[in-house]
Amino acid sequence: MIEQRVATGTGIGFGADVRSKDNSKTLSELFTQVEPEDLVKYGLIPEFIGRLPVTATLTELDEAALIQILCEPKNALTKQYAALFELENVDLEFREDALKAIAAKAMKRKTGARGLRSILEAVLLETMYELPSMEEVSKVVIDESVINGESAPLLIYSANESQAAGAE
C-alpha cells in the first residue's frame, strides 16, 4: 500500500519509466513513510487512528545493534551473566566472535533483542548448574563454537592449568 502511494509515475505507457524489482525499497524504508490513510486501507478504523497523535516507525535491528545491546547498557545481558558467575568467584568472558554468533543467531530466528536472553540461557544453563560443584574454576570463556553448539565452554582453572571441559 505504501509502495503504491509513494511510487512516482504510473509505470504504464510509452513514456513511463521502467522500474525493476531490484529498485524497490525495503520494508523499513517504506514504513518510515506511513501515513494515517495507509493504516485505514490496512483495516484500522478511522476512530482508532484519530486517537493516535503521532505515528512512529521502528527499523529492524542489525547485527551491530544487537551486539551493542548485548554489551553496552549498564544492565546488559553479558554483564548480568558475568555478575551471576561472579557469585561463584568465576570470571565470564565472551569473545568477539561469540557476540557476533549470538547476534547472527537472533537475526536468523527473527527474534530481535528479546531472543538474545534465550540464546545466552541455552548456552550457559548447564555451566551455571555445574559450576558450584566444580573446584578451582577461575574463568569461563565463551567463543563462537560454544554458541554454535560445536564445543563446551572453555574452563580455566586457577591452578594455572587450562583445559576445555564440558559442564557435564
mmCIF file of C-alpha atoms in Angstrom:
data_model
loop_
_atom_site.group_PDB
_atom_site.id
_atom_site.type_symbol
_atom_site.label_atom_id
_atom_site.label_comp_id
_atom_site.label_asym_id
_atom_site.label_seq_id
_atom_site.Cartn_x
_atom_site.Cartn_y
_atom_site.Cartn_z
ATOM 1 C CA MET A 1 0.000 0.000 0.000
ATOM 2 C CA ILE A 2 2.706 2.453 0.971
ATOM 3 C CA GLU A 3 4.847 1.496 -2.008
ATOM 4 C CA GLN A 4 1.959 2.143 -4.393
ATOM 5 C CA ARG A 5 1.269 5.535 -2.810
ATOM 6 C CA VAL A 6 4.869 6.795 -2.845
ATOM 7 C CA ALA A 7 5.721 5.446 -6.309
ATOM 8 C CA THR A 8 6.165 8.224 -8.847
ATOM 9 C CA GLY A 9 4.639 7.843 -12.274
ATOM 10 C CA THR A 10 2.162 5.290 -13.495
ATOM 11 C CA GLY A 11 4.581 2.784 -14.956
ATOM 12 C CA ILE A 12 2.222 2.335 -17.914
ATOM 13 C CA GLY A 13 2.580 3.651 -21.449
ATOM 14 C CA PHE A 14 5.350 4.580 -23.868
ATOM 15 C CA GLY A 15 6.750 7.451 -21.795
ATOM 16 C CA ALA A 16 6.764 5.571 -18.498
ATOM 17 C CA ASP A 17 9.914 4.864 -16.583
ATOM 18 C CA VAL A 18 10.623 1.177 -16.330
ATOM 19 C CA ARG A 19 11.238 0.162 -12.718
ATOM 20 C CA SER A 20 12.939 -3.050 -11.827
ATOM 21 C CA LYS A 21 12.072 -5.030 -8.734
ATOM 22 C CA ASP A 22 15.661 -4.529 -7.538
ATOM 23 C CA ASN A 23 14.999 -0.804 -7.132
ATOM 24 C CA SER A 24 12.093 -1.387 -4.771
ATOM 25 C CA LYS A 25 12.534 -0.036 -1.272
ATOM 26 C CA THR A 26 12.924 -2.247 1.762
ATOM 27 C CA LEU A 27 10.114 -2.579 4.275
ATOM 28 C CA SER A 28 11.977 -0.421 6.792
ATOM 29 C CA GLU A 29 12.321 2.383 4.247
ATOM 30 C CA LEU A 30 8.643 2.138 3.328
ATOM 31 C CA PHE A 31 7.463 2.100 6.941
ATOM 32 C CA THR A 32 9.142 5.463 7.535
ATOM 33 C CA GLN A 33 6.677 6.957 5.040
ATOM 34 C CA VAL A 34 3.476 5.519 6.546
ATOM 35 C CA GLU A 35 0.521 7.909 6.703
ATOM 36 C CA PRO A 36 -2.801 7.587 8.558
ATOM 37 C CA GLU A 37 -4.632 6.806 5.305
ATOM 38 C CA ASP A 38 -2.341 3.781 4.838
ATOM 39 C CA LEU A 39 -3.490 2.476 8.207
ATOM 40 C CA VAL A 40 -7.138 2.941 7.181
ATOM 41 C CA LYS A 41 -6.501 0.984 3.968
ATOM 42 C CA TYR A 42 -4.831 -1.704 6.083
ATOM 43 C CA GLY A 43 -8.061 -2.111 8.031
ATOM 44 C CA LEU A 44 -7.797 0.014 11.161
ATOM 45 C CA ILE A 45 -10.889 2.087 11.863
ATOM 46 C CA PRO A 46 -10.559 5.882 11.498
ATOM 47 C CA GLU A 47 -11.778 6.449 15.080
ATOM 48 C CA PHE A 48 -8.820 4.456 16.400
ATOM 49 C CA ILE A 49 -6.318 6.178 14.117
ATOM 50 C CA GLY A 50 -7.688 9.559 15.244
ATOM 51 C CA ARG A 51 -6.660 8.712 18.805
ATOM 52 C CA LEU A 52 -3.036 8.243 17.728
ATOM 53 C CA PRO A 53 -1.495 11.738 17.697
ATOM 54 C CA VAL A 54 1.835 10.534 16.297
ATOM 55 C CA THR A 55 2.670 7.606 14.075
ATOM 56 C CA ALA A 56 6.179 6.388 14.857
ATOM 57 C CA THR A 57 8.017 3.746 12.887
ATOM 58 C CA LEU A 58 10.790 1.455 14.019
ATOM 59 C CA THR A 59 13.586 -0.052 11.986
ATOM 60 C CA GLU A 60 14.899 -3.586 12.219
ATOM 61 C CA LEU A 61 17.889 -4.187 14.428
ATOM 62 C CA ASP A 62 21.036 -5.209 12.598
ATOM 63 C CA GLU A 63 23.879 -7.351 13.909
ATOM 64 C CA ALA A 64 25.862 -4.358 15.188
ATOM 65 C CA ALA A 65 22.854 -3.072 17.150
ATOM 66 C CA LEU A 66 22.296 -6.486 18.737
ATOM 67 C CA ILE A 67 25.957 -6.680 19.790
ATOM 68 C CA GLN A 68 25.631 -3.196 21.251
ATOM 69 C CA ILE A 69 22.546 -4.320 23.206
ATOM 70 C CA LEU A 70 24.492 -7.333 24.494
ATOM 71 C CA CYS A 71 27.414 -5.278 25.811
ATOM 72 C CA GLU A 72 26.838 -1.566 26.323
ATOM 73 C CA PRO A 73 23.857 -0.797 28.599
ATOM 74 C CA LYS A 74 24.572 -0.749 32.323
ATOM 75 C CA ASN A 75 22.310 -3.796 32.714
ATOM 76 C CA ALA A 76 23.497 -5.544 29.526
ATOM 77 C CA LEU A 77 22.942 -9.290 29.296
ATOM 78 C CA THR A 78 26.648 -10.089 29.257
ATOM 79 C CA LYS A 79 27.099 -8.023 32.423
ATOM 80 C CA GLN A 80 24.146 -9.758 34.097
ATOM 81 C CA TYR A 81 25.569 -13.212 33.393
ATOM 82 C CA ALA A 82 29.051 -12.061 34.452
ATOM 83 C CA ALA A 83 27.530 -10.962 37.776
ATOM 84 C CA LEU A 84 25.886 -14.380 38.203
ATOM 85 C CA PHE A 85 29.206 -16.110 37.573
ATOM 86 C CA GLU A 86 30.928 -13.673 39.934
ATOM 87 C CA LEU A 87 28.747 -15.061 42.743
ATOM 88 C CA GLU A 88 30.789 -18.263 42.312
ATOM 89 C CA ASN A 89 34.051 -16.261 42.106
ATOM 90 C CA VAL A 90 34.380 -17.079 38.407
ATOM 91 C CA ASP A 91 35.053 -14.603 35.609
ATOM 92 C CA LEU A 92 32.933 -14.904 32.470
ATOM 93 C CA GLU A 93 34.432 -13.808 29.159
ATOM 94 C CA PHE A 94 32.643 -13.526 25.832
ATOM 95 C CA ARG A 95 34.948 -13.387 22.851
ATOM 96 C CA GLU A 96 34.071 -11.061 19.973
ATOM 97 C CA ASP A 97 33.244 -13.971 17.641
ATOM 98 C CA ALA A 98 30.799 -15.307 20.248
ATOM 99 C CA LEU A 99 28.964 -11.982 20.394
ATOM 100 C CA LYS A 100 28.708 -11.947 16.595
ATOM 101 C CA ALA A 101 27.418 -15.539 16.602
ATOM 102 C CA ILE A 102 24.776 -14.686 19.223
ATOM 103 C CA ALA A 103 23.605 -11.690 17.181
ATOM 104 C CA ALA A 104 23.571 -13.750 13.969
ATOM 105 C CA LYS A 105 21.531 -16.478 15.669
ATOM 106 C CA ALA A 106 18.995 -13.917 16.927
ATOM 107 C CA MET A 107 18.717 -12.441 13.426
ATOM 108 C CA LYS A 108 18.274 -15.903 11.906
ATOM 109 C CA ARG A 109 15.495 -16.664 14.399
ATOM 110 C CA LYS A 110 13.991 -13.198 13.742
ATOM 111 C CA THR A 111 13.570 -12.702 17.494
ATOM 112 C CA GLY A 112 15.474 -9.434 17.743
ATOM 113 C CA ALA A 113 16.788 -8.272 21.095
ATOM 114 C CA ARG A 114 14.256 -10.338 23.044
ATOM 115 C CA GLY A 115 15.796 -13.523 21.678
ATOM 116 C CA LEU A 116 19.266 -12.722 22.991
ATOM 117 C CA ARG A 117 18.458 -13.864 26.526
ATOM 118 C CA SER A 118 17.124 -17.251 25.402
ATOM 119 C CA ILE A 119 20.251 -17.863 23.322
ATOM 120 C CA LEU A 120 22.537 -16.979 26.231
ATOM 121 C CA GLU A 121 20.450 -19.016 28.657
ATOM 122 C CA ALA A 122 20.641 -22.102 26.440
ATOM 123 C CA VAL A 123 24.410 -21.750 26.110
ATOM 124 C CA LEU A 124 25.168 -21.063 29.778
ATOM 125 C CA LEU A 125 22.499 -23.067 31.610
ATOM 126 C CA GLU A 126 24.438 -26.297 32.045
ATOM 127 C CA THR A 127 27.629 -24.488 33.037
ATOM 128 C CA MET A 128 25.749 -22.385 35.614
ATOM 129 C CA TYR A 129 24.227 -25.567 37.045
ATOM 130 C CA GLU A 130 27.525 -27.457 37.294
ATOM 131 C CA LEU A 131 29.753 -24.554 38.344
ATOM 132 C CA PRO A 132 29.069 -24.632 42.123
ATOM 133 C CA SER A 133 30.323 -28.236 42.350
ATOM 134 C CA MET A 134 33.469 -27.607 40.294
ATOM 135 C CA GLU A 135 36.731 -26.988 42.124
ATOM 136 C CA GLU A 136 39.273 -24.307 41.239
ATOM 137 C CA VAL A 137 37.493 -22.879 38.161
ATOM 138 C CA SER A 138 38.535 -19.246 37.823
ATOM 139 C CA LYS A 139 37.252 -18.307 34.373
ATOM 140 C CA VAL A 140 34.737 -19.447 31.753
ATOM 141 C CA VAL A 141 35.375 -18.407 28.148
ATOM 142 C CA ILE A 142 32.618 -18.426 25.530
ATOM 143 C CA ASP A 143 33.552 -18.394 21.851
ATOM 144 C CA GLU A 144 31.732 -18.928 18.555
ATOM 145 C CA SER A 145 31.964 -22.729 18.674
ATOM 146 C CA VAL A 146 30.145 -22.751 22.025
ATOM 147 C CA ILE A 147 27.313 -20.619 20.635
ATOM 148 C CA ASN A 148 27.005 -22.902 17.598
ATOM 149 C CA GLY A 149 26.876 -25.985 19.836
ATOM 150 C CA GLU A 150 30.146 -27.399 18.499
ATOM 151 C CA SER A 151 32.008 -27.375 21.824
ATOM 152 C CA ALA A 152 31.595 -26.790 25.531
ATOM 153 C CA PRO A 153 32.695 -23.567 27.231
ATOM 154 C CA LEU A 154 36.406 -23.292 27.951
ATOM 155 C CA LEU A 155 37.006 -23.632 31.687
ATOM 156 C CA ILE A 156 40.200 -22.113 33.046
ATOM 157 C CA TYR A 157 41.336 -23.431 36.396
ATOM 158 C CA SER A 158 43.090 -21.295 38.990
ATOM 159 C CA ALA A 159 45.978 -23.787 39.319
ATOM 160 C CA ASN A 160 47.266 -22.245 36.032
ATOM 161 C CA GLU A 161 46.145 -25.314 34.129
ATOM 162 C CA SER A 162 43.830 -24.558 31.201
ATOM 163 C CA GLN A 163 41.642 -27.153 29.650
ATOM 164 C CA ALA A 164 38.496 -27.303 27.631
ATOM 165 C CA ALA A 165 35.956 -29.102 29.733
ATOM 166 C CA GLY A 166 32.282 -29.629 29.265
ATOM 167 C CA ALA A 167 29.941 -28.848 32.087
ATOM 168 C CA GLU A 168 28.862 -32.458 32.224
#
